[in-house]
């Protein structure tokens, strides 16, 4: 999803066990909307009317149609141009680009130049290596580029014209919307990314978040960073940065996806990894759970009570911990008794992480925080 934390459209995946089984409405990626807009603009450039609705071909063979929300024609230094816009419908996905106007402006390029891409207002530019596009390129990802290129080429051929075109993609208010994504951290500046691999947004998918994690690791490695922090949220990011002074490119927002993060690092290692997260979430990681979302498994107070017993807690404290209201409540009991439950959780979380890394050359440190961001447990890795 070009979503609240991710940098891409929410494609792939399915709802997890225990979630509401009510079917959710699917939507369209920014790449699909840009393809529709570019198709309509190209048809108008070659002397036709703006097709409305306009039909596009998705990578899977589907052929959805889109209503045009905006059209324009004009003359510039490069000659005549035509432009069209489509309002993105993300379905039931919590996507920051839902309702945004995705625009395409098309004009003729030099003979033999083929299809070239430009970043219009609201679309970012790649400024760091490690992404699937070279530095300096507009943030229009490879699959959307292929979709747009195929669509405008088909329109040009139908009109008997060469497909020597410049396609400029923009998103209304995209620079503002991009502040709610991870684009800045990935080195995509000036706006949003035009994304998508299937063309379809699947609501509440984890695929987009995991893709953002992977791109974050790629960017950190390409920048030569040897120490990164994978954190569960803003509070833990601040705690890790206070401890180690991390740059923005060294911070990986893994959310609940510890498994996805560690598996990618297993194949694309960095020398040192700091895992930082809240006590309750890392209590799950310590038990070997790699998906830390509350819907995949709750806090196991019996397990925490057993760890307290291992640390020397008496039967009365162990019983009270079993009946605690929350993980934080159990942690407070341990702290009052002077027992290092946070450190024990960190140690076991580190072991689970190393097991998942399967011997990859990654040294792992774990920092456990309370709700205020104070470090209440750690397991050193170097």
PDB file of N, CA and C in Angstrom, residues 54-88:
ATOM      1  N   UNK A  54     -11.697   4.129 -20.111  1.00  0.00           N
ATOM      2  CA  UNK A  54     -10.518   3.620 -20.795  1.00  0.00           C
ATOM      3  C   UNK A  54     -10.163   2.259 -20.207  1.00  0.00           C
ATOM      4  N   UNK A  55      -9.869   1.303 -21.079  1.00  0.00           N
ATOM      5  CA  UNK A  55      -9.577  -0.069 -20.651  1.00  0.00           C
ATOM      6  C   UNK A  55      -8.086  -0.329 -20.695  1.00  0.00           C
ATOM      7  N   UNK A  56      -7.587  -1.051 -19.698  1.00  0.00           N
ATOM      8  CA  UNK A  56      -6.164  -1.401 -19.662  1.00  0.00           C
ATOM      9  C   UNK A  56      -6.022  -2.909 -19.460  1.00  0.00           C
ATOM     10  N   UNK A  57      -4.852  -3.426 -19.812  1.00  0.00           N
ATOM     11  CA  UNK A  57      -4.526  -4.837 -19.620  1.00  0.00           C
ATOM     12  C   UNK A  57      -3.583  -4.978 -18.437  1.00  0.00           C
ATOM     13  N   UNK A  58      -3.975  -5.789 -17.457  1.00  0.00           N
ATOM     14  CA  UNK A  58      -3.132  -6.041 -16.290  1.00  0.00           C
ATOM     15  C   UNK A  58      -2.181  -7.211 -16.557  1.00  0.00           C
ATOM     16  N   UNK A  59      -1.116  -7.335 -15.770  1.00  0.00           N
ATOM     17  CA  UNK A  59      -0.172  -8.436 -15.977  1.00  0.00           C
ATOM     18  C   UNK A  59      -0.817  -9.816 -15.953  1.00  0.00           C
ATOM     19  N   UNK A  60      -1.898  -9.975 -15.199  1.00  0.00           N
ATOM     20  CA  UNK A  60      -2.582 -11.261 -15.131  1.00  0.00           C
ATOM     21  C   UNK A  60      -3.613 -11.478 -16.210  1.00  0.00           C
ATOM     22  N   UNK A  61      -3.743 -10.520 -17.148  1.00  0.00           N
ATOM     23  CA  UNK A  61      -4.685 -10.667 -18.243  1.00  0.00           C
ATOM     24  C   UNK A  61      -6.031 -10.010 -18.023  1.00  0.00           C
ATOM     25  N   UNK A  62      -6.298  -9.486 -16.830  1.00  0.00           N
ATOM     26  CA  UNK A  62      -7.572  -8.812 -16.577  1.00  0.00           C
ATOM     27  C   UNK A  62      -7.622  -7.494 -17.365  1.00  0.00           C
ATOM     28  N   UNK A  63      -8.833  -7.059 -17.697  1.00  0.00           N
ATOM     29  CA  UNK A  63      -8.982  -5.828 -18.496  1.00  0.00           C
ATOM     30  C   UNK A  63     -10.009  -4.897 -17.852  1.00  0.00           C
ATOM     31  N   UNK A  64      -9.676  -4.278 -16.731  1.00  0.00           N
ATOM     32  CA  UNK A  64     -10.607  -3.341 -16.097  1.00  0.00           C
ATOM     33  C   UNK A  64     -10.715  -2.039 -16.883  1.00  0.00           C
ATOM     34  N   UNK A  65     -11.813  -1.344 -16.681  1.00  0.00           N
ATOM     35  CA  UNK A  65     -12.050  -0.050 -17.322  1.00  0.00           C
ATOM     36  C   UNK A  65     -12.144   1.032 -16.258  1.00  0.00           C
ATOM     37  N   UNK A  66     -11.692   2.240 -16.602  1.00  0.00           N
ATOM     38  CA  UNK A  66     -11.619   3.343 -15.647  1.00  0.00           C
ATOM     39  C   UNK A  66     -12.251   4.595 -16.247  1.00  0.00           C
ATOM     40  N   UNK A  67     -13.035   5.275 -15.420  1.00  0.00           N
ATOM     41  CA  UNK A  67     -13.581   6.572 -15.825  1.00  0.00           C
ATOM     42  C   UNK A  67     -12.505   7.638 -15.686  1.00  0.00           C
ATOM     43  N   UNK A  68     -12.513   8.591 -16.595  1.00  0.00           N
ATOM     44  CA  UNK A  68     -11.570   9.703 -16.511  1.00  0.00           C
ATOM     45  C   UNK A  68     -12.150  10.790 -15.616  1.00  0.00           C
ATOM     46  N   UNK A  69     -11.320  11.327 -14.748  1.00  0.00           N
ATOM     47  CA  UNK A  69     -11.746  12.399 -13.850  1.00  0.00           C
ATOM     48  C   UNK A  69     -11.268  13.759 -14.317  1.00  0.00           C
ATOM     49  N   UNK A  70     -10.332  13.779 -15.259  1.00  0.00           N
ATOM     50  CA  UNK A  70      -9.738  15.045 -15.691  1.00  0.00           C
ATOM     51  C   UNK A  70      -9.059  14.833 -17.033  1.00  0.00           C
ATOM     52  N   UNK A  71      -9.182  15.807 -17.938  1.00  0.00           N
ATOM     53  CA  UNK A  71      -8.483  15.767 -19.218  1.00  0.00           C
ATOM     54  C   UNK A  71      -7.996  17.178 -19.558  1.00  0.00           C
ATOM     55  N   UNK A  72      -6.958  17.248 -20.381  1.00  0.00           N
ATOM     56  CA  UNK A  72      -6.436  18.551 -20.818  1.00  0.00           C
ATOM     57  C   UNK A  72      -5.601  18.350 -22.076  1.00  0.00           C
ATOM     58  N   UNK A  73      -5.498  19.416 -22.868  1.00  0.00           N
ATOM     59  CA  UNK A  73      -4.609  19.451 -24.021  1.00  0.00           C
ATOM     60  C   UNK A  73      -3.858  20.769 -23.981  1.00  0.00           C
ATOM     61  N   UNK A  74      -2.698  20.804 -24.609  1.00  0.00           N
ATOM     62  CA  UNK A  74      -1.957  22.049 -24.641  1.00  0.00           C
ATOM     63  C   UNK A  74      -0.794  21.983 -25.603  1.00  0.00           C
ATOM     64  N   UNK A  75      -0.028  23.060 -25.622  1.00  0.00           N
ATOM     65  CA  UNK A  75       1.148  23.189 -26.490  1.00  0.00           C
ATOM     66  C   UNK A  75       2.291  23.668 -25.620  1.00  0.00           C
ATOM     67  N   UNK A  76       3.450  23.014 -25.747  1.00  0.00           N
ATOM     68  CA  UNK A  76       4.609  23.394 -24.964  1.00  0.00           C
ATOM     69  C   UNK A  76       5.842  23.460 -25.819  1.00  0.00           C
ATOM     70  N   UNK A  77       6.987  23.587 -25.185  1.00  0.00           N
ATOM     71  CA  UNK A  77       8.240  23.671 -25.913  1.00  0.00           C
ATOM     72  C   UNK A  77       8.554  22.425 -26.712  1.00  0.00           C
ATOM     73  N   UNK A  78       7.975  21.298 -26.303  1.00  0.00           N
ATOM     74  CA  UNK A  78       8.187  20.039 -27.022  1.00  0.00           C
ATOM     75  C   UNK A  78       7.060  19.732 -27.987  1.00  0.00           C
ATOM     76  N   UNK A  79       6.160  20.688 -28.201  1.00  0.00           N
ATOM     77  CA  UNK A  79       5.052  20.463 -29.115  1.00  0.00           C
ATOM     78  C   UNK A  79       3.768  20.199 -28.373  1.00  0.00           C
ATOM     79  N   UNK A  80       2.779  19.693 -29.066  1.00  0.00           N
ATOM     80  CA  UNK A  80       1.480  19.448 -28.426  1.00  0.00           C
ATOM     81  C   UNK A  80       1.559  18.315 -27.404  1.00  0.00           C
ATOM     82  N   UNK A  81       0.726  18.420 -26.393  1.00  0.00           N
ATOM     83  CA  UNK A  81       0.627  17.371 -25.385  1.00  0.00           C
ATOM     84  C   UNK A  81      -0.839  17.137 -25.036  1.00  0.00           C
ATOM     85  N   UNK A  82      -1.099  15.977 -24.467  1.00  0.00           N
ATOM     86  CA  UNK A  82      -2.426  15.652 -23.956  1.00  0.00           C
ATOM     87  C   UNK A  82      -2.251  15.010 -22.585  1.00  0.00           C
ATOM     88  N   UNK A  83      -3.236  15.223 -21.733  1.00  0.00           N
ATOM     89  CA  UNK A  83      -3.135  14.706 -20.362  1.00  0.00           C
ATOM     90  C   UNK A  83      -4.495  14.199 -19.899  1.00  0.00           C
ATOM     91  N   UNK A  84      -4.447  13.222 -19.002  1.00  0.00           N
ATOM     92  CA  UNK A  84      -5.673  12.668 -18.433  1.00  0.00           C
ATOM     93  C   UNK A  84      -5.389  12.246 -17.000  1.00  0.00           C
ATOM     94  N   UNK A  85      -6.457  12.131 -16.229  1.00  0.00           N
ATOM     95  CA  UNK A  85      -6.313  11.734 -14.834  1.00  0.00           C
ATOM     96  C   UNK A  85      -7.378  10.740 -14.414  1.00  0.00           C
ATOM     97  N   UNK A  86      -6.988   9.811 -13.522  1.00  0.00           N
ATOM     98  CA  UNK A  86      -7.880   8.784 -12.986  1.00  0.00           C
ATOM     99  C   UNK A  86      -7.799   8.851 -11.465  1.00  0.00           C
ATOM    100  N   UNK A  87      -8.931   8.798 -10.801  1.00  0.00           N
ATOM    101  CA  UNK A  87      -8.960   8.779  -9.341  1.00  0.00           C
ATOM    102  C   UNK A  87      -8.701   7.357  -8.861  1.00  0.00           C
ATOM    103  N   UNK A  88      -7.715   7.209  -8.003  1.00  0.00           N
ATOM    104  CA  UNK A  88      -7.375   5.873  -7.504  1.00  0.00           C
ATOM    105  C   UNK A  88      -8.413   5.375  -6.517  1.00  0.00           C
TER     106      UNK A  88
END
